[in-house]
Tab-separated table of C-alpha atoms and ligand atoms in Angstrom:
chain	number	residue	atom	x	y	z
A	1	UNK	CA	16.897	-0.148	-12.694
A	2	UNK	CA	20.030	1.991	-12.622
A	3	UNK	CA	20.857	2.821	-9.037
A	4	UNK	CA	21.112	6.469	-8.085
A	5	UNK	CA	23.212	7.786	-5.225
A	6	UNK	CA	20.937	8.301	-2.218
A	7	UNK	CA	20.136	11.965	-1.471
A	8	UNK	CA	21.617	13.479	1.662
A	9	UNK	CA	18.951	13.230	4.371
A	10	UNK	CA	19.287	15.014	7.725
A	11	UNK	CA	21.148	12.818	10.182
A	12	UNK	CA	18.117	12.060	12.395
A	13	UNK	CA	16.149	10.822	9.398
A	14	UNK	CA	19.021	8.785	8.016
A	15	UNK	CA	19.266	7.147	11.455
A	16	UNK	CA	15.535	6.357	11.433
A	17	UNK	CA	15.773	4.823	7.979
A	18	UNK	CA	18.690	2.677	9.040
A	19	UNK	CA	16.844	1.619	12.188
A	20	UNK	CA	13.883	0.582	10.004
A	21	UNK	CA	16.092	-1.518	7.727
A	22	UNK	CA	17.742	-3.064	10.750
A	23	UNK	CA	14.301	-3.924	12.212
A	24	UNK	CA	13.330	-5.539	8.917
A	25	UNK	CA	16.365	-7.816	9.076
A	26	UNK	CA	15.433	-8.958	12.564
A	27	UNK	CA	12.270	-10.752	11.539
A	28	UNK	CA	8.782	-10.675	10.112
A	29	UNK	CA	6.754	-7.479	10.414
A	30	UNK	CA	3.750	-6.491	8.315
A	31	UNK	CA	1.057	-3.836	8.439
A	32	UNK	CA	-2.587	-3.252	7.612
A	33	UNK	CA	-3.009	0.224	6.116
A	34	UNK	CA	-6.635	1.184	5.488
A	35	UNK	CA	-7.638	4.645	4.316
A	36	UNK	CA	-10.379	6.064	6.577
A	37	UNK	CA	-12.785	6.587	3.696
A	38	UNK	CA	-15.576	4.422	5.121
A	39	UNK	CA	-16.208	1.213	7.044
A	40	UNK	CA	-14.236	-1.906	6.088
A	41	UNK	CA	-16.155	-4.364	3.924
A	42	UNK	CA	-15.794	-8.148	3.961
A	43	UNK	CA	-12.955	-8.008	1.423
A	44	UNK	CA	-10.944	-5.519	3.491
A	45	UNK	CA	-11.566	-7.587	6.618
A	46	UNK	CA	-10.356	-10.724	4.861
A	47	UNK	CA	-7.158	-8.965	3.739
A	48	UNK	CA	-6.650	-7.804	7.331
A	49	UNK	CA	-7.144	-11.364	8.584
A	50	UNK	CA	-4.636	-12.753	6.055
A	51	UNK	CA	-1.954	-10.255	7.132
A	52	UNK	CA	-2.678	-10.894	10.804
A	53	UNK	CA	-2.477	-14.682	10.277
A	54	UNK	CA	0.716	-14.409	8.252
A	55	UNK	CA	2.288	-12.386	11.056
A	56	UNK	CA	1.155	-14.804	13.758
A	57	UNK	CA	2.279	-17.858	11.766
A	58	UNK	CA	5.729	-16.322	11.371
A	59	UNK	CA	5.980	-15.269	15.019
A	60	UNK	CA	6.048	-11.701	13.727
A	61	UNK	CA	4.223	-8.423	14.203
A	62	UNK	CA	1.114	-6.919	12.608
A	63	UNK	CA	0.973	-3.125	12.691
A	64	UNK	CA	-1.966	-0.838	12.002
A	65	UNK	CA	-1.416	2.321	9.982
A	66	UNK	CA	-4.182	4.716	9.002
A	67	UNK	CA	-3.524	6.226	5.556
A	68	UNK	CA	-5.261	9.533	6.166
A	69	UNK	CA	-3.315	12.052	4.073
A	70	UNK	CA	-6.039	12.703	1.537
A	71	UNK	CA	-8.203	14.944	3.755
A	72	UNK	CA	-11.216	15.392	1.472
A	73	UNK	CA	-11.629	11.624	1.037
A	74	UNK	CA	-11.516	10.880	4.778
A	75	UNK	CA	-14.893	10.271	6.438
A	76	UNK	CA	-15.654	11.369	9.975
A	77	UNK	CA	-15.810	8.363	12.291
A	78	UNK	CA	-14.213	5.954	9.790
A	79	UNK	CA	-11.012	5.455	11.784
A	80	UNK	CA	-12.976	4.635	14.945
A	81	UNK	CA	-15.154	2.204	12.999
A	82	UNK	CA	-12.078	0.446	11.550
A	83	UNK	CA	-10.499	0.142	14.987
A	84	UNK	CA	-13.738	-1.169	16.552
A	85	UNK	CA	-14.202	-3.766	13.802
A	86	UNK	CA	-10.660	-5.115	14.097
A	87	UNK	CA	-10.904	-5.371	17.885
A	88	UNK	CA	-14.338	-7.006	17.713
A	89	UNK	CA	-12.877	-9.647	15.385
A	90	UNK	CA	-9.967	-10.228	17.769
A	91	UNK	CA	-7.378	-8.840	15.332
A	92	UNK	CA	-5.145	-6.987	17.777
A	93	UNK	CA	-2.262	-5.023	16.360
A	94	UNK	CA	1.218	-4.673	17.777
A	95	UNK	CA	2.521	-1.316	18.970
A	96	UNK	CA	0.717	2.002	18.767
A	97	UNK	CA	-1.694	2.829	15.964
A	98	UNK	CA	0.135	4.973	13.397
A	99	UNK	CA	-1.283	7.721	11.192
A	100	UNK	CA	0.300	9.099	8.048
A	101	UNK	CA	-1.078	12.546	8.944
A	102	UNK	CA	1.315	12.571	11.919
A	103	UNK	CA	4.338	12.172	9.633
A	104	UNK	CA	3.797	15.132	7.317
A	105	UNK	CA	7.034	16.773	8.515
A	106	UNK	CA	9.054	13.665	7.646
A	107	UNK	CA	7.552	13.443	4.162
A	108	UNK	CA	8.297	17.144	3.566
A	109	UNK	CA	11.920	16.655	4.636
A	110	UNK	CA	12.355	13.694	2.295
A	111	UNK	CA	10.759	15.603	-0.585
A	112	UNK	CA	13.197	18.492	-0.038
A	113	UNK	CA	16.141	16.090	0.036
A	114	UNK	CA	15.043	14.377	-3.185
A	115	UNK	CA	14.549	17.763	-4.794
A	116	UNK	CA	17.946	18.953	-3.540
A	117	UNK	CA	19.550	15.863	-5.126
A	118	UNK	CA	17.953	16.790	-8.469
A	119	UNK	CA	15.838	13.632	-8.532
A	120	UNK	CA	12.557	15.544	-8.920
A	121	UNK	CA	11.171	18.022	-11.425
A	122	UNK	CA	8.127	20.280	-11.385
A	123	UNK	CA	5.282	19.220	-13.661
A	124	UNK	CA	2.423	21.432	-14.812
A	125	UNK	CA	0.533	18.944	-16.924
A	126	UNK	CA	-3.136	18.898	-15.990
A	127	UNK	CA	-5.087	15.703	-15.473
A	128	UNK	CA	-7.187	16.724	-18.467
A	129	UNK	CA	-4.170	17.004	-20.772
A	130	UNK	CA	-2.840	13.628	-19.628
A	131	UNK	CA	-6.236	11.990	-20.103
A	132	UNK	CA	-6.284	13.352	-23.674
A	133	UNK	CA	-2.941	11.768	-24.554
A	134	UNK	CA	-3.758	8.491	-22.770
A	135	UNK	CA	-4.756	5.298	-24.517
A	136	UNK	CA	-8.508	4.848	-24.959
A	137	UNK	CA	-10.625	2.598	-22.693
A	138	UNK	CA	-8.973	4.038	-19.600
A	139	UNK	CA	-5.770	1.998	-20.085
A	140	UNK	CA	-3.029	3.323	-17.828
A	141	UNK	CA	-0.220	4.944	-19.743
A	142	UNK	CA	2.884	6.228	-18.038
A	143	UNK	CA	3.539	9.955	-17.906
A	144	UNK	CA	4.983	10.929	-21.320
A	145	UNK	CA	7.588	13.252	-19.782
A	146	UNK	CA	6.428	16.592	-21.246
A	147	UNK	CA	7.887	18.603	-18.340
A	148	UNK	CA	11.017	16.518	-17.822
A	149	UNK	CA	13.445	18.717	-19.750
A	150	UNK	CA	11.823	22.092	-19.081
A	151	UNK	CA	13.687	24.689	-17.030
A	152	UNK	CA	12.339	23.957	-13.536
A	153	UNK	CA	10.072	26.608	-12.041
A	154	UNK	CA	8.939	25.480	-8.590
A	155	UNK	CA	6.863	28.540	-7.668
A	156	UNK	CA	3.308	29.324	-8.762
A	157	UNK	CA	2.562	30.112	-12.407
A	158	UNK	CA	-0.824	31.520	-13.333
A	159	UNK	CA	-1.780	30.974	-9.693
A	160	UNK	CA	-1.022	27.232	-9.764
A	161	UNK	CA	1.763	25.258	-8.153
A	162	UNK	CA	3.358	22.332	-10.011
A	163	UNK	CA	3.243	18.721	-8.928
A	164	UNK	CA	6.641	17.181	-8.126
A	165	UNK	CA	7.693	14.136	-10.139
A	166	UNK	CA	10.433	11.607	-9.531
A	167	UNK	CA	12.761	11.258	-12.517
A	168	UNK	CA	12.893	7.504	-13.165
A	169	UNK	CA	15.994	5.876	-14.621
A	170	UNK	CA	15.817	3.354	-17.480
A	171	UNK	CA	15.259	-0.361	-16.920
A	172	UNK	CA	13.043	-2.776	-15.049
A	173	UNK	CA	11.851	-2.386	-11.463
A	174	UNK	CA	11.747	-5.726	-9.659
A	175	UNK	CA	10.530	-7.025	-6.339
A	176	UNK	CA	9.963	-10.310	-4.590
A	177	UNK	CA	6.352	-11.500	-4.672
A	178	UNK	CA	5.744	-14.308	-2.163
A	179	UNK	CA	2.542	-15.793	-3.544
A	180	UNK	CA	2.949	-15.219	-7.263
A	181	UNK	CA	5.493	-14.611	-10.009
A	182	UNK	CA	8.324	-12.186	-9.155
A	183	UNK	CA	7.162	-8.598	-9.643
A	184	UNK	CA	8.583	-6.740	-12.621
A	185	UNK	CA	7.475	-3.486	-14.238
A	186	UNK	CA	9.369	-1.471	-16.802
A	187	UNK	CA	10.327	1.918	-15.283
A	188	UNK	CA	9.791	4.264	-18.251
A	189	UNK	CA	7.439	1.994	-20.227
A	190	UNK	CA	4.956	1.089	-17.482
A	191	UNK	CA	5.512	3.115	-14.334
A	192	UNK	CA	6.671	6.485	-15.663
A	193	UNK	CA	7.856	9.473	-13.618
A	194	UNK	CA	5.884	9.233	-10.384
A	195	UNK	CA	4.115	12.201	-8.752
A	196	UNK	CA	5.390	12.479	-5.171
A	197	UNK	CA	3.727	15.759	-4.247
A	198	UNK	CA	0.467	16.737	-5.822
A	199	UNK	CA	-0.193	20.196	-7.249
A	200	UNK	CA	-2.565	20.848	-4.313
A	201	UNK	CA	0.374	20.307	-1.943
A	202	UNK	CA	-0.791	16.901	-0.660
A	203	UNK	CA	1.976	14.321	-0.273
A	204	UNK	CA	1.265	11.553	-2.774
A	205	UNK	CA	0.347	8.040	-1.638
A	206	UNK	CA	3.430	6.488	-3.281
A	207	UNK	CA	5.891	8.653	-1.361
A	208	UNK	CA	4.165	8.263	1.994
A	209	UNK	CA	3.683	4.520	1.615
A	210	UNK	CA	7.198	3.782	0.366
A	211	UNK	CA	8.761	5.811	3.138
A	212	UNK	CA	6.501	4.303	5.795
A	213	UNK	CA	7.395	0.734	4.851
A	214	UNK	CA	11.026	1.712	5.465
A	215	UNK	CA	10.537	3.716	8.661
A	216	UNK	CA	8.186	1.124	10.178
A	217	UNK	CA	10.656	-1.696	9.504
A	218	UNK	CA	8.162	-3.635	7.374
A	219	UNK	CA	9.629	-6.899	6.095
A	220	UNK	CA	6.493	-8.098	4.270
A	221	UNK	CA	3.760	-5.997	2.708
A	222	UNK	CA	0.513	-8.008	2.639
A	223	UNK	CA	-2.273	-6.180	0.798
A	224	UNK	CA	-4.947	-6.489	-1.873
A	225	UNK	CA	-3.885	-7.339	-5.410
A	226	UNK	CA	-5.470	-4.118	-6.684
A	227	UNK	CA	-2.292	-2.493	-5.341
A	228	UNK	CA	0.067	-4.714	-7.364
A	229	UNK	CA	0.280	-2.084	-10.163
A	230	UNK	CA	1.345	0.559	-7.590
A	231	UNK	CA	4.292	-1.500	-6.424
A	232	UNK	CA	6.806	-0.478	-9.112
A	233	UNK	CA	6.318	3.197	-8.236
A	234	UNK	CA	6.832	2.508	-4.531
A	235	UNK	CA	9.900	0.357	-5.122
A	236	UNK	CA	11.290	3.168	-7.320
A	237	UNK	CA	10.846	5.659	-4.458
A	238	UNK	CA	12.686	3.314	-2.095
A	239	UNK	CA	15.485	2.905	-4.661
A	240	UNK	CA	15.764	6.694	-4.933
A	241	UNK	CA	16.351	6.693	-1.160
A	242	UNK	CA	18.995	3.984	-1.539
A	243	UNK	CA	16.849	1.314	0.180
A	244	UNK	CA	15.923	-2.196	-1.008
A	245	UNK	CA	12.201	-3.064	-1.089
A	246	UNK	CA	10.475	-5.378	1.400
A	247	UNK	CA	8.865	-8.611	0.181
A	248	UNK	CA	5.328	-8.300	-1.165
A	249	UNK	CA	2.313	-10.591	-0.927
A	250	UNK	CA	-0.651	-9.349	-2.970
A	251	UNK	CA	-3.791	-11.239	-2.068
A	252	UNK	CA	-6.920	-11.917	-4.119
A	253	UNK	CA	-9.834	-9.533	-3.716
A	254	UNK	CA	-13.225	-10.807	-2.677
A	255	UNK	CA	-15.526	-10.720	-5.687
A	256	UNK	CA	-19.301	-10.815	-5.802
A	257	UNK	CA	-21.361	-13.319	-7.800
A	258	UNK	CA	-20.762	-11.285	-11.004
A	259	UNK	CA	-16.989	-11.315	-10.517
A	260	UNK	CA	-16.967	-7.635	-9.502
A	261	UNK	CA	-14.692	-6.675	-6.614
A	262	UNK	CA	-16.390	-5.392	-3.499
A	263	UNK	CA	-15.974	-1.662	-2.984
A	264	UNK	CA	-16.573	0.727	-0.122
A	265	UNK	CA	-18.009	3.216	-2.583
A	266	UNK	CA	-20.731	0.824	-3.638
A	267	UNK	CA	-21.501	0.108	-0.019
A	268	UNK	CA	-20.330	-3.516	0.104
A	269	UNK	CA	-21.460	-5.127	3.332
A	270	UNK	CA	-19.263	-4.695	6.369
A	271	UNK	CA	-19.445	-5.993	9.911
A	272	UNK	CA	-22.506	-3.892	10.768
A	273	UNK	CA	-24.563	-5.802	8.193
A	274	UNK	CA	-23.185	-9.192	9.246
A	275	UNK	CA	-23.883	-8.434	12.904
A	276	UNK	CA	-27.387	-7.291	12.087
A	277	UNK	CA	-27.921	-10.712	10.477
A	278	UNK	CA	-26.903	-12.362	13.731
A	279	UNK	CA	-23.248	-13.233	13.045
A	280	UNK	CA	-20.920	-13.148	16.024
A	281	UNK	CA	-17.102	-12.877	15.770
A	282	UNK	CA	-16.432	-16.675	15.496
A	283	UNK	CA	-18.988	-16.897	12.683
A	284	UNK	CA	-17.368	-13.999	10.807
A	285	UNK	CA	-13.847	-15.439	11.190
A	286	UNK	CA	-15.282	-18.728	9.904
A	287	UNK	CA	-16.871	-16.952	6.944
A	288	UNK	CA	-13.709	-15.044	6.002
A	289	UNK	CA	-11.416	-18.067	6.315
A	290	UNK	CA	-13.763	-20.521	4.584
A	291	UNK	CA	-14.055	-18.132	1.611
A	292	UNK	CA	-10.346	-18.901	1.063
A	293	UNK	CA	-10.956	-22.620	1.584
A	294	UNK	CA	-8.697	-22.556	4.622
A	295	UNK	CA	-11.422	-24.253	6.681
A	296	UNK	CA	-14.798	-25.823	5.849
A	297	UNK	CA	-17.822	-23.529	5.331
A	298	UNK	CA	-19.912	-23.005	8.444
A	299	UNK	CA	-16.902	-23.213	10.794
A	300	UNK	CA	-16.977	-21.085	13.923
A	301	UNK	CA	-13.722	-20.180	15.624
A	302	UNK	CA	-11.723	-17.273	17.016
A	303	UNK	CA	-8.843	-15.684	15.102
A	304	UNK	CA	-6.428	-17.246	17.607
A	305	UNK	CA	-7.953	-20.723	17.117
A	306	UNK	CA	-7.670	-20.281	13.352
A	307	UNK	CA	-3.976	-19.371	13.649
A	308	UNK	CA	-3.456	-22.458	15.807
A	309	UNK	CA	-4.909	-24.750	13.106
A	310	UNK	CA	-2.785	-23.424	10.223
A	311	UNK	CA	0.822	-23.529	9.022
A	312	UNK	CA	2.443	-20.933	6.708
A	313	UNK	CA	2.195	-23.447	3.839
A	314	UNK	CA	-1.623	-23.439	4.169
A	315	UNK	CA	-1.730	-19.726	3.433
A	316	UNK	CA	0.705	-20.160	0.565
A	317	UNK	CA	-1.507	-22.903	-0.914
A	318	UNK	CA	-4.691	-20.833	-0.596
A	319	UNK	CA	-3.244	-17.584	-1.877
A	320	UNK	CA	-0.650	-18.431	-4.522
A	321	UNK	CA	-1.607	-17.020	-7.912
A	322	UNK	CA	0.084	-17.611	-11.232
A	323	UNK	CA	-2.193	-15.542	-13.404
A	324	UNK	CA	-0.834	-12.124	-12.552
A	325	UNK	CA	0.572	-10.170	-15.488
A	326	UNK	CA	4.146	-8.958	-15.214
A	327	UNK	CA	6.199	-6.957	-17.683
A	328	UNK	CA	8.581	-9.125	-19.698
A	329	UNK	CA	11.806	-9.054	-17.662
B	1	LIG	N1	-4.431	2.876	2.109
B	1	LIG	C1	-4.547	2.055	0.944
B	1	LIG	C2	-5.979	1.602	0.755
B	1	LIG	O1	-6.738	1.612	1.695
B	1	LIG	C3	-3.730	0.789	1.042
B	1	LIG	C4	-2.300	1.042	1.105
B	1	LIG	C5	-1.456	-0.211	1.112
B	1	LIG	O2	-1.807	-1.237	1.703
B	1	LIG	O3	-0.374	-0.101	0.538
B	1	LIG	O4	-6.327	1.258	-0.349
């Protein structure tokens, strides 16, 4: 992807970004970043365990960030339930718990800087219009750029504010993928101009997440493979800020007997159900780890004991995937 000159950020923010990049160079640091939309299910817990293990096996840090920007989707009590579940399993995080909702000011400052550097444009295309021009069968098509060349009007029109899109340059967006083929998505052909601020004023997930990886000094993003397709957009945001991406490790999702991924929405079983069936923490750690064939089924052990039995190569062996689609480089 063509590199753009980084926009001028206020000094204090530039310093924080540089401190984050410096922290990244000092050693391994990852994060678990659930949205507080409901209790964690077995699949989420397994992803948390993988990140925690990876951090411990690398002598690094595992941070906890609550992705709570999308107010209407948040559920009362979900954050407390997530915290309780992680502690009950013995997955202790390093440093203070972080919340995206506490960084709204930082996101707004970065959005203004990107806008000031002419990297954004206002978009008034409705979801409905974009769905109509999309490929059938729900295939994701990148934004076709209808508003790209229009004279920018940032204020309300017909009572509606625009969303703010990042103008993507031509070329491929690449990143390092630790347990699979190198990540590559075509900027215009696959990712398209990314919404960074929604028309309802909410900061978009891609902006908040990309910026947080930088500010938190994340060296390795370990998360579910459902987020692989979001990576190009996040790497593009980092590039717009003049920052290289961290390394990524997208991990397989837990699927049910029909091959369907577990989902919070469909009420996939979480710790409450497992506890009600008499499982204690060692049994649950055993269940999560044996589902990856890291240890034999029926094992009972603490998270710390599991870390002590494994080497980084064991995780690599259990989690490496070659079947992930990438754009032709
Ligand atoms: N908050 C997102 C989710 O719960 C995950 C973000 C991430 O790990 O990048 O799906």
